[in-house]
PDB file of C-alpha atoms in Angstrom:
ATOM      1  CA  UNK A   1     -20.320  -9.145  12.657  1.00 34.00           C
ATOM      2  CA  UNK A   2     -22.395  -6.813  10.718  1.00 39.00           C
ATOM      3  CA  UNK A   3     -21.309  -5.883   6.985  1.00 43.00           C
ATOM      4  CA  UNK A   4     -23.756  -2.514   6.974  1.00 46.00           C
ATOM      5  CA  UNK A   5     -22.658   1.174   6.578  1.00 47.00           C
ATOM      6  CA  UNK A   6     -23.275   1.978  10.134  1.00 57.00           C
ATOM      7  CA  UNK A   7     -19.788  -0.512  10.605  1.00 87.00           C
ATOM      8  CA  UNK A   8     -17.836   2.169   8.633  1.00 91.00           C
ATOM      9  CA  UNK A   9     -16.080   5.556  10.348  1.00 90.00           C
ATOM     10  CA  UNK A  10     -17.068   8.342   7.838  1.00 89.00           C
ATOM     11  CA  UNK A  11     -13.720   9.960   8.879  1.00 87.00           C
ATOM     12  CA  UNK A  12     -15.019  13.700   7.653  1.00 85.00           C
ATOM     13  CA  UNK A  13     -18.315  13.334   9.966  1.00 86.00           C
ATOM     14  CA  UNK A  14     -15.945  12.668  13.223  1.00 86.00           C
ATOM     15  CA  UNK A  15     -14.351  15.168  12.417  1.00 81.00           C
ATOM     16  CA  UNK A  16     -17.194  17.529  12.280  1.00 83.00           C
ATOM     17  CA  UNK A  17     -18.343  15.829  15.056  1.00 87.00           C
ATOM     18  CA  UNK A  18     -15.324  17.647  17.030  1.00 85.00           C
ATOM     19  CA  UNK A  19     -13.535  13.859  17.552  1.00 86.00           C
ATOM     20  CA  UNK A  20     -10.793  11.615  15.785  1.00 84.00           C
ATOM     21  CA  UNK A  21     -11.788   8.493  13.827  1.00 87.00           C
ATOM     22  CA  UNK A  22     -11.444   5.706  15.494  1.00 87.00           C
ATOM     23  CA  UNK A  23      -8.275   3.766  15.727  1.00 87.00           C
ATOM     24  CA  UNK A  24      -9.683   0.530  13.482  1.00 86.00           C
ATOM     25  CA  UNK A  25     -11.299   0.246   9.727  1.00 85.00           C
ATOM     26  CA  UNK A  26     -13.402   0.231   7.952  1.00 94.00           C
ATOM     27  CA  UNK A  27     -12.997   4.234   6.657  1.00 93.00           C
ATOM     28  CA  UNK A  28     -15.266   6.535   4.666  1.00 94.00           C
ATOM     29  CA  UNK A  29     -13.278   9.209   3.023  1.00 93.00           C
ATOM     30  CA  UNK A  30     -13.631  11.410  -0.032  1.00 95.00           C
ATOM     31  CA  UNK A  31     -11.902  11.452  -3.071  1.00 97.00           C
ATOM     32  CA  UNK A  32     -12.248  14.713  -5.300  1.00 96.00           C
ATOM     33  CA  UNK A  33     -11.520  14.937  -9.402  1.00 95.00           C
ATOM     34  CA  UNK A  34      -9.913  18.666 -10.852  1.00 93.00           C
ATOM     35  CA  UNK A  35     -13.785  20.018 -10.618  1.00 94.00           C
ATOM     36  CA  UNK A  36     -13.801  19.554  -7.098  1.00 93.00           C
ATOM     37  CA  UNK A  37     -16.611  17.141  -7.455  1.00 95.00           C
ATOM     38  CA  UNK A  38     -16.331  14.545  -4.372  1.00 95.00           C
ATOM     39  CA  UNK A  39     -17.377  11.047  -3.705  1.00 96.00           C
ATOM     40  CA  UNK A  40     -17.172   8.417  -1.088  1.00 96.00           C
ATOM     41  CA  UNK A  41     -14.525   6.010  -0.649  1.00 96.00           C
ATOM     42  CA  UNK A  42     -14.239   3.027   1.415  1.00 96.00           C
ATOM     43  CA  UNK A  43     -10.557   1.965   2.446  1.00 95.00           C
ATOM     44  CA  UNK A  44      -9.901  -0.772   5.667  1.00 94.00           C
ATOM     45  CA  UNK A  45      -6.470   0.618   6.272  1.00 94.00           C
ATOM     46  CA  UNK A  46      -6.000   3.233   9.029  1.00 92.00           C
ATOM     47  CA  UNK A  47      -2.731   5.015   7.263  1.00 94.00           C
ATOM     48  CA  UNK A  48      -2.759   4.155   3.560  1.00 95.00           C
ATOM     49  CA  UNK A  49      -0.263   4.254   1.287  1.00 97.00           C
ATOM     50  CA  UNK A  50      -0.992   6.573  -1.971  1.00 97.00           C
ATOM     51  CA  UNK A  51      -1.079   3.480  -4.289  1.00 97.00           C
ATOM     52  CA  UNK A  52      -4.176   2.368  -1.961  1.00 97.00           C
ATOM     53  CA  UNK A  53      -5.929   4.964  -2.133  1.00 97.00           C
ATOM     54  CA  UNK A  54      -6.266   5.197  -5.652  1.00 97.00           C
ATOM     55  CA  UNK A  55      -7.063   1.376  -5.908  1.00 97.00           C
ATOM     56  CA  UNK A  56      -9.965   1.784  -3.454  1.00 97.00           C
ATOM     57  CA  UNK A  57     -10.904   4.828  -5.528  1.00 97.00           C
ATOM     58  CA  UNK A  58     -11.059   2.555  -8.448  1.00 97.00           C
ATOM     59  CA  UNK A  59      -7.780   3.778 -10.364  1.00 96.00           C
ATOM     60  CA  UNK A  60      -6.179   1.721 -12.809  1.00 93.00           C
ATOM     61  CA  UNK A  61      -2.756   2.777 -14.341  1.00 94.00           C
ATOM     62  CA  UNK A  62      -2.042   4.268 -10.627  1.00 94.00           C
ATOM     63  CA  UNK A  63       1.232   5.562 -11.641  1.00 94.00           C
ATOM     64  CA  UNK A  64      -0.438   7.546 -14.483  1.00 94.00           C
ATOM     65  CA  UNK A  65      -2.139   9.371 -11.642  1.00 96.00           C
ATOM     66  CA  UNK A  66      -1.454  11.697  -9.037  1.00 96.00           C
ATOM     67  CA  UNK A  67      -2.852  12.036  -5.802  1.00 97.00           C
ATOM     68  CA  UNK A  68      -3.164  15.184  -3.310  1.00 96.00           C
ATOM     69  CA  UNK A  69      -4.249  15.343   0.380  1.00 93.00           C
ATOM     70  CA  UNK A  70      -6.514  18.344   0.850  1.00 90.00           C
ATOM     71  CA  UNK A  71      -5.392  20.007   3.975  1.00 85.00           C
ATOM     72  CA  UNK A  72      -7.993  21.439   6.509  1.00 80.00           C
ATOM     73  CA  UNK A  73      -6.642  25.298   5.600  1.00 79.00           C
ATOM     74  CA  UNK A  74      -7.329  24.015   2.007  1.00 79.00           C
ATOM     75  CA  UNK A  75      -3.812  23.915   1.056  1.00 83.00           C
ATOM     76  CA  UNK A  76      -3.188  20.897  -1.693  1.00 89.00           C
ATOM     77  CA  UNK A  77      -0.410  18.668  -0.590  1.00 91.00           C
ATOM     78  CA  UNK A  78       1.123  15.347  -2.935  1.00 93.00           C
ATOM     79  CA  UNK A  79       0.975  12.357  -1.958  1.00 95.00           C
ATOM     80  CA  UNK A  80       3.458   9.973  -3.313  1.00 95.00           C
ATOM     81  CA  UNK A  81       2.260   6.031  -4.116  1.00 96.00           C
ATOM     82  CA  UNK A  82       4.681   4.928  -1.372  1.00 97.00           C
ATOM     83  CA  UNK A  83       4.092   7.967   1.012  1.00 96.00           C
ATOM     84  CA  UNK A  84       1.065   6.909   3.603  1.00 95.00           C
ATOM     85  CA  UNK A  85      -2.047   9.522   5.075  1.00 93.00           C
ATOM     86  CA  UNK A  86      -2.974   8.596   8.759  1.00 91.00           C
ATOM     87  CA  UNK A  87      -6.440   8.659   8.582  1.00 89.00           C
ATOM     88  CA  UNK A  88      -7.118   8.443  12.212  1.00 86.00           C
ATOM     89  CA  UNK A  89      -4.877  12.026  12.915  1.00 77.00           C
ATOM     90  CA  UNK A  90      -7.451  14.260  12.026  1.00 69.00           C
ATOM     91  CA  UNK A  91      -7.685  16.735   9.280  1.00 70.00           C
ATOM     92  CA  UNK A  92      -6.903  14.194   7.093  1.00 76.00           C
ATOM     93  CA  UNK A  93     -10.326  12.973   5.091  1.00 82.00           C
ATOM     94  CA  UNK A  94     -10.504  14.022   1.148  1.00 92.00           C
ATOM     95  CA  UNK A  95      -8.506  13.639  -1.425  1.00 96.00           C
ATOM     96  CA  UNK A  96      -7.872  14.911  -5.093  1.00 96.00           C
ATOM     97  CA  UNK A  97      -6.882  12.509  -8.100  1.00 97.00           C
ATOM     98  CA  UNK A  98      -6.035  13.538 -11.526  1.00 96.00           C
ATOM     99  CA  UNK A  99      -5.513  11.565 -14.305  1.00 94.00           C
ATOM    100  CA  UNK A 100      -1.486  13.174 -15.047  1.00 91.00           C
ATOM    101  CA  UNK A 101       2.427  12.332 -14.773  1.00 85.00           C
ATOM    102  CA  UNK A 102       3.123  15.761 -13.944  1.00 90.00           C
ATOM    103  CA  UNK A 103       1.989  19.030 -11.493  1.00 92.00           C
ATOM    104  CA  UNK A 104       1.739  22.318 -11.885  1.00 95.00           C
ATOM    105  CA  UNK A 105       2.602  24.865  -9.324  1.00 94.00           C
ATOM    106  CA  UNK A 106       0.087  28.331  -8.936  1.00 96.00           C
ATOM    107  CA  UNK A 107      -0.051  31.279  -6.562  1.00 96.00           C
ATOM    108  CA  UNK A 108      -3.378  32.035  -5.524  1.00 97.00           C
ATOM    109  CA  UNK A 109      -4.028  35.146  -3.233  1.00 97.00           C
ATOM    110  CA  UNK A 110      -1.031  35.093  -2.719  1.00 95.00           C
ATOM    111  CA  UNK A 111      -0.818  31.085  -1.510  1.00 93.00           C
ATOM    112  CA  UNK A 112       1.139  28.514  -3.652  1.00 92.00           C
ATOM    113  CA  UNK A 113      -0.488  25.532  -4.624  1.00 92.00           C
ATOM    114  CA  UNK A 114       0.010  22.654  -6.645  1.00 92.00           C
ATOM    115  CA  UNK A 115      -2.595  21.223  -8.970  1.00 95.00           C
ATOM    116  CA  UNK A 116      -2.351  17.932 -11.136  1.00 95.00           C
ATOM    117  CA  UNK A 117      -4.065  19.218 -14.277  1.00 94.00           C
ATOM    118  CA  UNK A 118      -2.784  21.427 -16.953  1.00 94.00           C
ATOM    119  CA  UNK A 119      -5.533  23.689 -16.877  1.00 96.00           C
ATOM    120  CA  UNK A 120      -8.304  25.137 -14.213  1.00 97.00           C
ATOM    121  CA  UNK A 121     -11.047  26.943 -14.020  1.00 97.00           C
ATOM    122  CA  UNK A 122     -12.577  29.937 -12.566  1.00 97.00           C
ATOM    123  CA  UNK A 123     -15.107  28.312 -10.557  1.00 96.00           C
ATOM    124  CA  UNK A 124     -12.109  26.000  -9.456  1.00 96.00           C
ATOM    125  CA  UNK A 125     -10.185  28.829  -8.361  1.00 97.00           C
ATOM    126  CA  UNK A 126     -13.037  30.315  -6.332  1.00 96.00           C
ATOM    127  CA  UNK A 127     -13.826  27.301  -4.380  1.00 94.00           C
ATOM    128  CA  UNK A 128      -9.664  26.660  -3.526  1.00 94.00           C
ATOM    129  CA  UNK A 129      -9.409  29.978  -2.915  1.00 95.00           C
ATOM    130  CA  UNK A 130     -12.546  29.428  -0.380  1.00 93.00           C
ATOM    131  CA  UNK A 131     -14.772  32.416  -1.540  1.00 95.00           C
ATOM    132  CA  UNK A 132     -18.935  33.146  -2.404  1.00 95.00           C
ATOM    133  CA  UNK A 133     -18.594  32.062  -5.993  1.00 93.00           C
ATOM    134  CA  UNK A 134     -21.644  34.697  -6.703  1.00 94.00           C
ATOM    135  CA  UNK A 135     -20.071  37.614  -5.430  1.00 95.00           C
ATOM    136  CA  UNK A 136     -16.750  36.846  -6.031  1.00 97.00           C
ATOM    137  CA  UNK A 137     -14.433  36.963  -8.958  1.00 97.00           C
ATOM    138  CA  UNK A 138     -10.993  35.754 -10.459  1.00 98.00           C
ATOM    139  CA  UNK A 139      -8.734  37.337 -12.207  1.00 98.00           C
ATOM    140  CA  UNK A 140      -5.041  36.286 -13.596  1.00 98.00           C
ATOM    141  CA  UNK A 141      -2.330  38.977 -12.735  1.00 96.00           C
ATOM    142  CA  UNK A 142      -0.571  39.753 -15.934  1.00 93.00           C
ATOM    143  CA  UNK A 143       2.558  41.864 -15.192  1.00 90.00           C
ATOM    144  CA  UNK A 144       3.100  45.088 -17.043  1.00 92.00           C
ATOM    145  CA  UNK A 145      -0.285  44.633 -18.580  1.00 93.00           C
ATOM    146  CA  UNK A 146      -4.039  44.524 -17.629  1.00 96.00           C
ATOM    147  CA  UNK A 147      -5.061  41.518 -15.376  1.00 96.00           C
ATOM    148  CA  UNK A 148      -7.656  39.233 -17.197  1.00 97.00           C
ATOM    149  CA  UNK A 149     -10.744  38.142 -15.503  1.00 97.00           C
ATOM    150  CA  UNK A 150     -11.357  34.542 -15.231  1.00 97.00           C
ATOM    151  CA  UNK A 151     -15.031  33.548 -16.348  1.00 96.00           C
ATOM    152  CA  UNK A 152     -16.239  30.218 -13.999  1.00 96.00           C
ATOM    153  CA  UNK A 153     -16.166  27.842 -16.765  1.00 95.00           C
ATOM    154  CA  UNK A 154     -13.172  29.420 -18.712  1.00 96.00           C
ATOM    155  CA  UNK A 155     -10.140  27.309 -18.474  1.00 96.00           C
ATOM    156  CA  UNK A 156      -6.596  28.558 -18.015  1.00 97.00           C
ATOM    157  CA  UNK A 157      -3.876  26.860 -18.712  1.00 96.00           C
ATOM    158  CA  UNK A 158      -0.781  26.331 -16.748  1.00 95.00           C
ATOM    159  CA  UNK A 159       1.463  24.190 -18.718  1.00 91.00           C
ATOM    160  CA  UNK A 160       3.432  27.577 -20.245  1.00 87.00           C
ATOM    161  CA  UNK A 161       6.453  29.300 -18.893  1.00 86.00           C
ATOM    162  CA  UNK A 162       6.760  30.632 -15.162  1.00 88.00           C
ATOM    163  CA  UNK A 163       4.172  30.966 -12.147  1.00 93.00           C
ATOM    164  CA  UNK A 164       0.618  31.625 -13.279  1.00 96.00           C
ATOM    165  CA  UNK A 165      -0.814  34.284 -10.705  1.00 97.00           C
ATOM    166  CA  UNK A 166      -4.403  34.757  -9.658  1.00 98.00           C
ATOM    167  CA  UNK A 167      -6.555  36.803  -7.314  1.00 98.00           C
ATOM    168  CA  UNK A 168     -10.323  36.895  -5.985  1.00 98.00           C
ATOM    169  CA  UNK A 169     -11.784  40.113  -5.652  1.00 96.00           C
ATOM    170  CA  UNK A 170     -15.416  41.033  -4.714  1.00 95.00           C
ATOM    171  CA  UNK A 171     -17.616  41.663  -8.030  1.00 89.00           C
ATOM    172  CA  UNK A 172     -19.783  45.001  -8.286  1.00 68.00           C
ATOM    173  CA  UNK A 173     -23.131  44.194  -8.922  1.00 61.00           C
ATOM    174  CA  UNK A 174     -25.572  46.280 -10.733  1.00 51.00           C
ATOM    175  CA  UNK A 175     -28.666  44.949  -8.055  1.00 56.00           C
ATOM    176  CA  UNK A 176     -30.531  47.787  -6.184  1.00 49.00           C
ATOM    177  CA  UNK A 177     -28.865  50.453  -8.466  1.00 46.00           C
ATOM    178  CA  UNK A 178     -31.442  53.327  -8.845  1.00 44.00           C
TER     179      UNK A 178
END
C-alpha cells in the first residue's frame, strides 16, 4: 500500500472535477481562519465529527473553538463538536475555525450569516459577499444616519447591540476620466 499524496481524495478537486469523493479515506479538505486564508487538511474519516476536524486541523482547546462548514452558495453554517460533515455528499470541502466561545450573527446583502470572530473586515466582507474586491466596495447601513464605508483592512466590530448591516456596491473610479 502506498503512503503518497496521490492515495488521498482532495475532496474540493472531485468536486471541480464534476464527481463525488470517493466513498473511503484518506481526505484532503480545507480549513479557513477569519481572513479567509485556507490550507490543506488531511482527515481518514468519511463523515467527521466537528471535534475531528479541528484535531486534524491541529486545534488544541477544541471547545475554545468554533467551527463552520462553508456551503457551496457561500452561506456559513456551525458545526457543533458532536455534529458530523459527510465528506463524500458533495459540496461539503472547506471549513472555517476561529479561535472563540461565542458567534456573531450579520446581514450581508441582505443574507444572514454567522461569523465566529468579534470583528471583520472589509476585504472579508467582499470575498463572503462573493464580489471583485477592486471594483467593489462595503459599506455598513447605519439607520437614520449616513452609511459608513468599510476600508479592506478596517475592522468592524460586531460584539455591540443588534444586527450589524452591510452592503457591496460597485466603486466609481476616476480611470479614463478626461
Amino acid at each position: 500500500m502506498t503512503t503518497g499524496t496521490t492515495d488521498i481524495e482532495d475532496v474540493a478537486a472531485s468536486l471541480a472535477a464534476g464527481r463525488k469523493p470517493r466513498a473511503h479515506g484518506p481526505y484532503r479538505m480545507e480549513v479557513g481562519d477569519a481572513e479567509l486564508a485556507f490550507r490543506p487538511v488531511r482527515i481518514d474519516d468519511p463523515v467527521p465529527t466537528g471535534r475531528q476536524i479541528l484535531d486534524a486541523a491541529g486545534i488544541r482547546q477544541v471547545e475554545e473553538h468554533l467551527l463552520f462548514l462553508v456551503l457551496s452558495n457561500g452561506e456559513l453554517e456551525e458545526l457543533r463538536l458532536d455534529e458530523t460533515a459527510d465528506l463524500r455528499g458533495g459540496g461539503v470541502e472547506r471549513f472555517l475555525i476561529f479561535a472563540s466561545a461565542e458567534s456573531y450573527r450579520i446581514e450581508l446583502d441582505r443574507k444572514v450569516l454567522e461569523w465566529g470572530a468579534c470583528a471583520i473586515s472589509g476585504r472579508v466582507l467582499k470575498r463572503l459577499a462573493g464580489v471583485d474586491p477592486a471594483t467593489y466596495g462595503v459599506w455598513l447601513e447605519v439607520r437614520g444616519g449616513e452609511d459608513q464605508p468599510v476600508g479592506d483592512s478596517e475592522l468592524v466590530r460586531l460584539d455591540g447591540k443588534g444586527l450589524e448591516r452591510f452592503f457591496t456596491g460597485i466603486t466609481q473610479t476616476t480611470e479614463g476620466a478626461a
